[in-house]
Coordinates of C-alpha atoms in Angstrom, one line a residue:
Chain A
M1 CA -99.2 84.4 131.9
L2 CA -97.5 86.1 134.8
R3 CA -100.5 88.4 135.5
Y4 CA -102.7 85.0 135.1
F5 CA -100.6 83.5 138.0
C6 CA -100.9 86.8 140.0
L7 CA -104.6 86.6 139.6
L8 CA -104.7 82.9 140.6
S9 CA -102.9 83.3 143.7
L10 CA -104.5 86.1 144.7
T11 CA -107.9 84.4 144.2
L12 CA -106.7 81.3 146.0
F13 CA -105.4 83.4 148.9
G14 CA -108.6 85.0 149.3
F15 CA -110.5 81.6 149.4
I16 CA -108.2 80.3 152.1
S17 CA -108.3 83.5 154.3
G18 CA -112.0 83.2 154.1
P19 CA -115.0 85.9 153.5
A20 CA -113.4 88.4 156.0
V21 CA -110.8 89.5 153.3
A22 CA -112.1 91.9 150.6
P23 CA -112.2 90.9 146.9
A24 CA -108.7 90.8 145.4
V25 CA -107.5 94.2 144.6
A26 CA -104.0 95.0 143.4
M27 CA -102.0 96.1 146.5
D28 CA -101.1 99.9 146.0
L29 CA -97.5 101.2 145.8
D30 CA -96.5 104.7 145.8
V31 CA -93.0 105.6 144.6
D32 CA -91.2 109.0 144.2
L33 CA -87.6 110.3 143.9
S34 CA -85.8 113.0 145.7
K35 CA -84.9 114.6 142.3
P36 CA -86.5 113.8 139.0
D37 CA -83.3 114.2 137.0
V38 CA -79.3 113.9 137.4
R39 CA -77.7 117.0 136.0
L40 CA -74.2 116.7 134.5
N41 CA -72.6 120.0 135.4
V42 CA -68.9 120.9 135.5
S43 CA -68.6 119.9 139.1
F44 CA -70.4 116.5 138.5
K45 CA -68.8 113.6 140.1
G46 CA -71.6 111.1 140.5
A47 CA -74.9 111.6 142.1
E48 CA -76.9 110.0 144.6
L49 CA -80.7 110.0 144.3
L50 CA -83.0 108.9 147.1
L51 CA -85.9 106.6 146.0
F52 CA -88.7 106.4 148.6
G53 CA -92.3 105.2 148.9
A54 CA -95.2 103.5 150.7
K55 CA -97.0 100.3 150.4
D56 CA -100.3 99.5 151.8
A57 CA -99.5 95.8 152.6
A58 CA -96.8 93.6 153.9
G59 CA -94.3 92.2 151.4
D60 CA -90.9 92.9 150.1
V61 CA -89.8 95.6 147.6
I62 CA -87.4 95.4 144.6
V63 CA -86.0 98.3 142.4
V64 CA -84.6 98.0 139.3
V65 CA -83.1 100.9 137.4
R66 CA -81.9 100.7 133.7
G67 CA -80.1 103.2 131.6
P68 CA -80.8 103.9 128.0
Q69 CA -80.3 101.0 125.4
Q70 CA -77.3 100.8 123.6
N71 CA -75.5 98.9 121.0
K72 CA -72.6 97.1 122.6
S73 CA -69.8 95.1 121.0
V74 CA -68.0 92.4 123.0
R75 CA -64.8 91.1 121.4
L76 CA -62.9 88.0 122.4
R77 CA -59.1 88.0 122.9
E78 CA -57.1 85.2 121.9
K79 CA -53.4 84.8 122.0
I80 CA -52.2 84.4 118.5
A81 CA -48.1 84.2 118.0
G82 CA -47.6 85.4 121.5
V83 CA -49.7 88.6 121.0
W84 CA -53.4 89.1 122.4
V85 CA -55.4 89.9 119.4
S86 CA -59.3 90.6 119.4
T87 CA -60.9 87.7 117.3
D88 CA -64.6 86.8 117.7
E89 CA -67.3 89.7 118.1
V90 CA -70.8 89.6 119.6
I91 CA -72.9 92.8 119.0
F92 CA -75.8 93.2 121.6
G93 CA -78.6 95.4 120.3
N94 CA -80.3 96.4 123.7
A95 CA -77.7 96.4 126.4
P96 CA -78.8 99.0 129.3
A97 CA -75.9 101.5 129.7
Y98 CA -76.7 101.3 133.5
Y99 CA -78.2 98.7 135.5
A100 CA -78.9 98.8 139.5
L101 CA -80.7 96.7 141.6
A102 CA -81.9 97.0 145.2
S103 CA -84.1 95.0 147.3
S104 CA -85.4 94.8 151.0
R105 CA -84.1 91.3 151.5
P106 CA -81.7 88.9 149.8
I107 CA -83.4 88.6 146.1
Y108 CA -83.2 84.9 146.1
E109 CA -85.2 84.6 149.3
I110 CA -87.9 86.9 147.9
L111 CA -88.5 85.6 144.2
P112 CA -88.4 82.3 142.4
A113 CA -85.7 82.4 139.5
A114 CA -88.5 81.7 137.1
V115 CA -90.1 85.1 138.1
M116 CA -86.6 86.9 138.0
K117 CA -86.2 85.8 134.6
S118 CA -89.6 86.7 133.2
E119 CA -89.5 90.1 135.0
R120 CA -85.8 90.5 133.8
I121 CA -84.6 91.2 137.3
G122 CA -80.8 90.7 137.9
T123 CA -77.9 91.0 135.3
D124 CA -78.3 87.2 134.8
H125 CA -81.7 88.0 132.9
L126 CA -80.8 91.3 130.7
D127 CA -82.5 89.5 127.9
L128 CA -80.0 90.8 125.5
Q129 CA -80.9 91.0 121.6
I130 CA -78.0 89.5 119.5
K131 CA -77.2 91.7 116.4
A132 CA -74.2 90.0 115.2
K133 CA -72.4 86.8 116.3
P134 CA -69.5 84.5 115.0
D135 CA -70.3 81.7 112.7
G136 CA -71.2 78.7 114.4
A137 CA -71.5 80.4 117.9
T138 CA -73.3 78.1 120.4
Q139 CA -75.8 79.2 123.2
Q140 CA -72.9 78.7 125.3
T141 CA -70.7 81.1 123.4
I142 CA -73.1 83.7 123.6
Q143 CA -73.8 83.2 127.4
D144 CA -69.8 83.7 127.6
F145 CA -70.0 86.9 125.7
T146 CA -72.8 88.2 127.8
D147 CA -71.2 87.2 131.0
G148 CA -68.1 89.2 129.8
L149 CA -70.0 92.2 128.9
V150 CA -71.6 92.3 132.5
R151 CA -68.1 91.7 134.1
I152 CA -67.0 94.8 131.9
M153 CA -69.8 97.0 133.2
I154 CA -69.4 96.0 136.7
R155 CA -65.6 97.0 136.4
K156 CA -66.9 100.4 135.1
D157 CA -69.2 100.6 138.1
L158 CA -72.4 101.0 135.8
Y159 CA -73.8 97.6 136.6
T160 CA -74.4 96.0 140.0
N161 CA -75.0 92.3 140.5
E162 CA -75.1 92.5 144.0
A163 CA -78.6 94.2 145.1
G164 CA -78.4 97.3 147.1
V165 CA -80.4 97.6 150.2
I166 CA -84.0 98.8 150.7
E167 CA -84.6 99.9 154.1
L168 CA -88.1 99.1 155.4
V169 CA -89.4 101.8 157.9
G170 CA -92.1 100.4 159.7
K171 CA -94.6 98.4 157.9
K172 CA -95.5 100.8 155.1
L173 CA -92.4 103.1 154.0
F174 CA -89.4 102.2 152.3
R175 CA -86.2 103.9 151.1
T176 CA -83.1 103.2 149.2
D177 CA -80.2 105.4 147.9
L178 CA -79.3 105.0 143.9
W179 CA -75.9 105.9 142.8
F180 CA -75.0 107.3 139.4
P181 CA -71.2 107.2 138.9
A182 CA -69.4 110.0 136.9
N183 CA -69.2 107.9 133.8
V184 CA -73.1 107.6 133.4
S185 CA -74.3 108.2 129.9
V186 CA -77.2 110.7 129.1
G187 CA -80.7 109.6 128.5
E188 CA -83.9 108.4 129.9
Y189 CA -83.4 105.8 132.8
T190 CA -86.3 103.6 133.8
V191 CA -86.9 102.8 137.5
N192 CA -89.3 99.8 138.0
T193 CA -90.4 99.3 141.6
Y194 CA -91.9 96.1 142.6
L195 CA -94.0 94.8 145.5
I196 CA -93.7 91.3 146.2
A197 CA -95.4 89.0 148.5
N198 CA -95.3 85.2 148.6
G199 CA -93.0 84.8 145.6
V200 CA -95.2 86.7 143.4
V201 CA -95.0 90.3 141.8
E202 CA -98.1 91.9 143.2
T203 CA -97.7 95.5 141.7
K204 CA -95.2 97.4 139.7
K205 CA -94.7 101.0 139.5
T206 CA -92.5 102.6 136.7
S207 CA -90.9 105.9 136.9
H208 CA -88.3 107.7 135.0
I209 CA -85.0 109.7 135.8
Q210 CA -83.7 111.9 133.3
V211 CA -79.8 112.2 132.9
H212 CA -78.7 115.2 131.1
K213 CA -75.9 117.8 130.7
V214 CA -76.8 121.2 131.9
G215 CA -75.0 124.7 131.7
I216 CA -71.4 124.7 130.1
E217 CA -71.3 121.1 129.7
A218 CA -74.5 121.2 127.5
R219 CA -73.5 124.1 125.4
V220 CA -70.1 122.6 124.8
Y221 CA -71.4 119.3 123.9
N222 CA -74.3 120.7 121.5
F223 CA -71.8 123.1 120.1
A224 CA -69.4 120.3 119.1
H225 CA -72.2 118.5 117.6
E226 CA -74.2 120.9 115.7
Q227 CA -71.4 123.4 114.6
A228 CA -68.5 120.7 114.3
L229 CA -66.4 122.6 111.7
I230 CA -66.5 125.9 113.5
Y231 CA -66.1 124.2 116.8
G232 CA -62.8 122.5 115.6
I233 CA -61.6 125.6 113.9
L234 CA -62.1 127.4 117.4
A235 CA -60.4 124.4 119.0
V236 CA -57.5 125.1 116.9
I237 CA -57.4 129.0 117.3
I238 CA -57.7 128.5 121.2
A239 CA -54.7 126.3 120.9
V240 CA -52.9 128.9 118.8
I241 CA -53.6 131.6 121.0
S242 CA -52.4 129.8 124.3
G243 CA -49.2 128.9 122.7
W244 CA -48.4 132.4 121.6
T245 CA -49.4 133.7 125.2
A246 CA -47.3 131.5 127.0
N247 CA -44.4 132.2 124.7
A248 CA -45.1 136.0 125.1
I249 CA -45.1 135.8 128.9
F250 CA -42.0 133.7 129.0
K251 CA -40.1 136.2 126.7
K252 CA -40.9 139.1 129.0
R253 CA -39.6 137.2 132.1
A254 CA -36.4 135.8 130.4
Chain B
M1 CA -60.6 119.3 142.6
Q2 CA -62.9 117.2 139.9
I3 CA -64.1 118.5 137.0
Y4 CA -66.6 116.9 134.6
L5 CA -65.4 116.9 130.8
P6 CA -68.3 117.6 128.3
I7 CA -67.0 115.3 125.5
A8 CA -65.1 112.7 127.3
E9 CA -68.1 112.4 129.5
I10 CA -66.1 111.5 132.8
S11 CA -64.8 113.4 135.9
V12 CA -61.2 114.1 136.2
N13 CA -58.9 115.9 138.7
I14 CA -57.8 119.0 137.3
F15 CA -54.4 119.1 138.9
L16 CA -53.9 115.6 137.6
I17 CA -54.5 117.0 134.0
L18 CA -52.4 120.1 134.8
G19 CA -49.5 118.0 136.0
M20 CA -49.6 115.5 132.8
G21 CA -49.8 118.5 130.6
G22 CA -46.8 120.1 132.2
G23 CA -44.5 117.2 132.3
V24 CA -45.4 116.0 128.7
G25 CA -44.9 119.7 127.7
F26 CA -41.5 119.8 129.4
L27 CA -40.1 117.0 127.3
S28 CA -41.9 118.2 124.0
G29 CA -39.9 121.3 124.5
L30 CA -36.8 119.6 125.2
F31 CA -36.9 117.1 122.4
G32 CA -38.8 118.8 120.0
V33 CA -41.5 116.0 119.7
G34 CA -45.0 117.0 120.1
G35 CA -45.4 114.3 123.3
G36 CA -48.5 112.6 121.7
F37 CA -46.9 109.1 121.8
L38 CA -46.7 109.7 125.6
M39 CA -49.8 111.7 126.5
T40 CA -52.3 109.7 124.5
P41 CA -51.4 106.5 126.4
L42 CA -51.5 108.2 129.6
L43 CA -54.9 110.0 128.9
I44 CA -56.4 106.5 127.9
F45 CA -54.6 105.1 131.1
I46 CA -56.8 107.3 133.3
G47 CA -59.9 106.6 131.5
I48 CA -60.5 108.9 128.8
P49 CA -62.1 107.2 126.0
P50 CA -59.5 106.3 123.3
A51 CA -61.0 108.3 120.4
V52 CA -61.3 111.5 122.5
A53 CA -57.8 111.1 123.8
V54 CA -56.5 110.6 120.4
A55 CA -58.4 113.8 119.0
T56 CA -58.0 116.1 121.9
E57 CA -54.2 115.4 122.1
A58 CA -53.9 116.7 118.6
N59 CA -55.5 119.7 119.7
Q60 CA -53.1 120.2 122.7
I61 CA -50.2 119.4 120.5
V62 CA -51.0 122.6 118.3
A63 CA -50.5 124.8 121.4
S64 CA -47.3 123.4 122.7
S65 CA -45.7 123.2 119.2
I66 CA -46.6 127.0 118.6
S67 CA -45.2 127.6 122.0
G68 CA -42.0 125.8 121.4
V69 CA -41.6 127.0 117.5
L70 CA -41.6 130.4 118.7
A71 CA -38.8 129.7 121.1
H72 CA -36.7 128.1 118.7
W73 CA -37.6 130.7 115.9
K74 CA -36.1 133.5 118.1
R75 CA -33.0 131.6 117.9
G76 CA -33.2 131.1 114.5
N77 CA -33.4 127.5 114.5
V78 CA -36.5 126.9 112.2
D79 CA -35.8 126.2 108.4
F80 CA -38.9 127.2 107.1
K81 CA -38.3 126.1 103.4
M82 CA -37.5 122.5 104.8
G83 CA -40.6 122.7 107.1
S84 CA -42.5 123.5 104.0
M85 CA -41.4 120.6 102.0
L86 CA -42.0 118.3 104.8
L87 CA -45.3 119.7 105.2
I88 CA -46.4 119.0 101.6
G89 CA -45.6 115.3 102.2
G90 CA -47.5 115.3 105.4
V91 CA -50.7 116.8 104.2
V92 CA -50.7 114.1 101.4
G93 CA -49.5 111.4 103.8
S94 CA -52.1 112.2 106.4
T95 CA -55.0 112.2 104.1
F96 CA -53.9 108.7 102.9
G97 CA -53.5 107.6 106.5
V98 CA -57.0 108.8 107.4
W99 CA -58.2 106.6 104.7
L100 CA -56.3 103.7 105.8
F101 CA -57.4 104.2 109.3
T102 CA -61.1 104.0 108.1
Y103 CA -60.5 100.9 106.3
L104 CA -58.8 99.2 109.1
K105 CA -61.4 100.2 111.4
T106 CA -64.0 98.4 109.2
L107 CA -61.9 95.2 109.5
G108 CA -62.0 95.5 113.4
Q109 CA -58.2 95.4 113.8
I110 CA -57.3 99.1 114.3
D111 CA -56.4 98.8 117.7
L112 CA -54.0 95.9 117.1
V113 CA -52.3 97.9 114.3
I114 CA -52.0 101.0 116.5
Q115 CA -50.3 99.0 119.2
L116 CA -48.0 97.1 117.0
S117 CA -47.0 100.3 114.9
Y118 CA -46.0 101.7 118.3
V119 CA -44.1 98.9 119.3
V120 CA -42.3 98.4 115.9
F121 CA -41.7 102.1 115.4
L122 CA -40.9 103.2 118.8
G123 CA -38.5 100.1 119.1
V124 CA -36.7 100.5 116.1
I125 CA -36.3 104.3 116.3
G126 CA -35.5 104.4 120.0
G127 CA -33.0 101.4 119.5
L128 CA -31.0 103.0 116.5
M129 CA -31.0 106.2 118.4
L130 CA -29.6 104.9 121.5
I131 CA -26.9 103.0 119.7
E132 CA -25.9 105.8 117.4
S133 CA -25.9 108.4 120.1
I134 CA -23.6 106.5 122.4
N135 CA -21.1 105.7 119.5
A136 CA -21.4 109.6 119.0
M137 CA -20.4 110.2 122.4
R138 CA -17.4 107.7 122.4
R139 CA -16.2 109.3 119.0
S140 CA -16.5 112.9 120.2
K141 CA -14.3 111.9 123.2
T142 CA -11.6 110.4 120.9
S143 CA -11.7 112.0 117.5
K144 CA -13.5 114.6 115.3
P145 CA -16.9 113.6 114.1
K146 CA -16.5 111.9 110.5
R147 CA -17.9 113.7 107.7
K148 CA -21.4 113.1 106.3
H149 CA -21.0 110.3 103.9
H150 CA -22.8 110.2 100.4
N151 CA -25.1 107.7 99.3
F152 CA -28.0 107.0 97.1
L153 CA -30.1 109.4 98.6
H154 CA -28.0 112.3 97.5
A155 CA -28.3 111.3 94.1
L156 CA -32.0 112.1 93.7
P157 CA -33.3 114.7 91.2
F158 CA -34.9 118.1 92.2
K159 CA -32.1 119.3 94.3
M160 CA -32.7 122.3 96.4
R161 CA -30.7 124.5 98.6
F162 CA -31.7 124.8 102.3
R163 CA -29.6 127.5 103.7
R164 CA -30.5 127.4 107.5
S165 CA -29.9 123.6 107.5
K166 CA -26.9 123.8 105.4
L167 CA -27.7 121.3 103.0
Y168 CA -28.2 120.7 99.2
V169 CA -30.5 117.7 98.7
S170 CA -33.4 116.6 96.5
A171 CA -36.7 118.0 97.6
L172 CA -38.2 114.5 97.4
L173 CA -36.4 113.7 100.5
P174 CA -38.2 115.8 102.9
I175 CA -41.5 115.3 101.0
G176 CA -40.9 111.6 101.3
I177 CA -40.4 111.8 105.0
G178 CA -43.3 114.2 105.4
L179 CA -45.4 111.5 103.6
L180 CA -44.4 108.4 105.9
V181 CA -44.7 110.6 109.0
G182 CA -48.2 111.8 107.8
V183 CA -49.5 108.3 107.3
L184 CA -48.1 107.3 111.0
S185 CA -49.6 110.1 112.5
A186 CA -52.9 109.6 111.1
I187 CA -52.9 106.0 112.3
M188 CA -51.2 106.3 115.5
G189 CA -52.8 109.6 116.6
V190 CA -49.6 111.5 117.3
G191 CA -47.7 114.5 115.9
G192 CA -44.9 112.2 114.6
G193 CA -42.1 114.1 115.8
F194 CA -40.5 110.9 117.3
V195 CA -40.3 109.5 113.7
M196 CA -39.2 112.8 112.1
V197 CA -36.8 114.1 114.3
P198 CA -34.6 111.1 113.8
A199 CA -35.2 110.9 110.1
M200 CA -34.2 114.4 109.4
I201 CA -31.1 113.8 111.8
Y202 CA -30.0 110.4 110.0
L203 CA -31.4 110.6 106.8
L204 CA -31.1 114.2 105.8
G205 CA -28.2 115.0 108.0
M206 CA -29.8 118.1 109.4
P207 CA -27.9 120.0 112.2
T208 CA -29.8 118.8 115.7
A209 CA -30.4 122.6 116.6
V210 CA -32.4 123.0 113.5
V211 CA -34.2 119.7 113.4
V212 CA -36.2 120.6 116.4
G213 CA -37.8 123.8 115.5
T214 CA -38.4 122.6 112.0
S215 CA -40.1 119.5 113.1
L216 CA -42.4 121.4 115.6
F217 CA -43.2 123.9 112.7
Q218 CA -44.5 121.3 110.4
I219 CA -46.3 119.4 113.5
I220 CA -48.5 122.7 114.0
F221 CA -50.1 122.2 110.6
V222 CA -50.5 118.5 110.7
T223 CA -52.2 118.5 114.3
A224 CA -54.3 121.5 113.6
N225 CA -55.7 119.7 110.4
V226 CA -56.4 116.5 112.3
T227 CA -58.1 118.6 115.3
V228 CA -60.6 120.0 112.6
L229 CA -61.1 116.7 110.7
Q230 CA -61.7 114.8 114.0
S231 CA -64.2 117.5 115.2
V232 CA -66.2 117.1 111.9
N233 CA -65.9 113.4 111.7
N234 CA -65.9 112.0 115.2
F235 CA -67.2 114.9 117.5
S236 CA -64.2 113.6 119.7
V237 CA -62.2 116.9 120.5
D238 CA -62.8 117.8 124.2
V239 CA -62.0 121.4 124.4
V240 CA -62.3 121.6 128.2
L241 CA -59.7 118.8 128.5
A242 CA -57.6 120.4 125.8
V243 CA -57.5 123.8 127.5
L244 CA -56.4 122.1 130.7
L245 CA -53.5 119.9 129.3
L246 CA -52.4 122.9 126.9
V247 CA -52.2 125.3 130.0
G248 CA -49.8 122.7 131.6
A249 CA -48.1 122.0 128.4
V250 CA -47.2 125.4 127.1
I251 CA -45.6 126.4 130.4
G252 CA -43.7 123.1 130.3
A253 CA -42.6 123.5 126.9
Q254 CA -41.0 126.8 127.8
F255 CA -38.9 125.1 130.5
G256 CA -38.2 122.2 128.3
A257 CA -37.0 124.5 125.5
K258 CA -34.5 126.3 128.2
A259 CA -33.4 122.9 129.7
G260 CA -32.7 121.6 126.0
A261 CA -30.4 124.4 125.2
K262 CA -28.2 123.2 128.1
L263 CA -27.7 119.9 127.0
K264 CA -25.5 118.6 124.2
G265 CA -27.0 117.0 121.1
E266 CA -25.9 113.4 122.1
E267 CA -27.1 113.5 125.6
L268 CA -30.5 114.8 124.4
R269 CA -30.8 111.9 121.9
I270 CA -29.8 109.3 124.6
L271 CA -32.7 110.6 126.8
L272 CA -35.2 110.7 124.2
A273 CA -34.2 107.3 122.9
I274 CA -34.5 105.8 126.5
M275 CA -37.9 107.3 126.8
V276 CA -39.0 106.1 123.3
L277 CA -37.9 102.6 124.4
G278 CA -39.7 102.8 127.7
V279 CA -42.8 103.4 126.1
C280 CA -42.3 100.7 123.6
V281 CA -41.7 98.2 126.3
K282 CA -44.8 99.2 127.9
I283 CA -47.0 98.8 125.0
A284 CA -45.4 95.4 124.1
L285 CA -46.1 94.3 127.6
D286 CA -49.8 95.2 127.2
L287 CA -49.9 93.2 124.0
T288 CA -48.3 90.0 125.3
L289 CA -49.2 89.8 129.2
T290 CA -52.2 87.8 129.9
P291 CA -55.2 90.6 130.4
D292 CA -57.5 90.5 133.3
D293 CA -60.5 89.5 131.2
I294 CA -60.5 87.9 127.9
Y295 CA -63.5 89.9 126.8
V296 CA -63.2 93.5 126.0
L297 CA -65.6 96.2 124.6
G298 CA -65.3 96.7 121.0
N299 CA -66.2 99.7 118.8
T300 CA -69.6 100.2 117.9
G301 CA -69.2 103.6 116.4
G302 CA -71.5 105.6 119.0
H303 CA -74.6 104.7 120.5

């Protein structure tokens, strides 16, 4: 449907501009990242990646980064007998672990709401799949839970609802910084870059960022998961030796 | 200086963690409690995921308890026979507790149960200890402490002599206490010293000096067991975090044990009671004050 509209508008645009314009060809867009991955090592405290690119036509750019999909349970807290108790639960099946957005101009000036919805741009249009919901939940109930999830993720610095800034350098070049906080999840992140003109998505480029543990972090994590029993026993042995050593040191000094 | 934790998956300040370990370790050496009931909420407060906080804390308690028990052993303040009886109960109790924990988790109310158990147990124990030790201080100024009274607890069968504790009581008593504490420690993610210490003093009538060392002796085994179980079932023990905590804690525990030797039994108990009540009030406020957001993330059991 969207493609059809794009084509239609391009064709119309071509007709209006007259015969001087070449036949409608998708405008080209090149995108690259300063680094292809985010490495979680001992000193990791968040990472900034530079996304840069070039476009061969006038227009605005929007960048959307989505983390790996996760199951997320959101619970409502209600006051029962003076105590806040978790009651109703909604489980979302495909919530992104991370969601960031950047645009070259305020996003509502660039894209009509309908296109934002169909392209799932913005935290209002996450298009979450509902795996479980309370009995008799209305559309409004689900919306409230969804808004709750977005608020929680924004507080954790993992979602952004306000678009970051994409700088345009001259007419063709653009760049933006992507921030990955220290609590990011590992996995494959998808970066969609859109070239927008006249409220229509002209071109879309998809690239990927790998977020993964490296060095000691990766070794400890893998060991804990692959050799769980030995890992647990080793953890106890480390504790026993530490306790003993501390005592021995203090005995000598006493 | 920041360090990224491989299992907790967040970045923390090394000196903050060392300091927390040292502070809680000091208190654990002083009172003979593992310190879990303080450290676990603290870890969650600085952003460690609750499951990792509970499991890693168990690992750290192993170290500080060993350090503490050795210090007490040197002064002959560990009743190994009593400790073994407590341990028998503890193993059975914690196994049942893990089962109960899993069951409550499926009901989705485990967080509430944990918080309510904290409030109830910390409140009751802290309150009783405070009242009792203030009375004891008053008495010690005017008259000699009264003799231990006999009640139905002393009529139980399977009597056993505990030389170190100067007691002749039924073996069922320490086993029962161990059982109760084992259940609690599995559900609340703590060593259980704050329940066991008062139980040993008030129910068994053990001398305060022996109570601390014996409690630590039993806690070593229960928390070691929890560490291994958590590693296997939940992959939630973060050794990097545990090592940082225990470096601070083992040193703190040594100073704590020395400071404890200078304080009187009643003073020690009043301080412990105040601390226990403080944590109780904090958790009670969390439960009753209006939260920032009425929606919270639930437990989806991994990704």
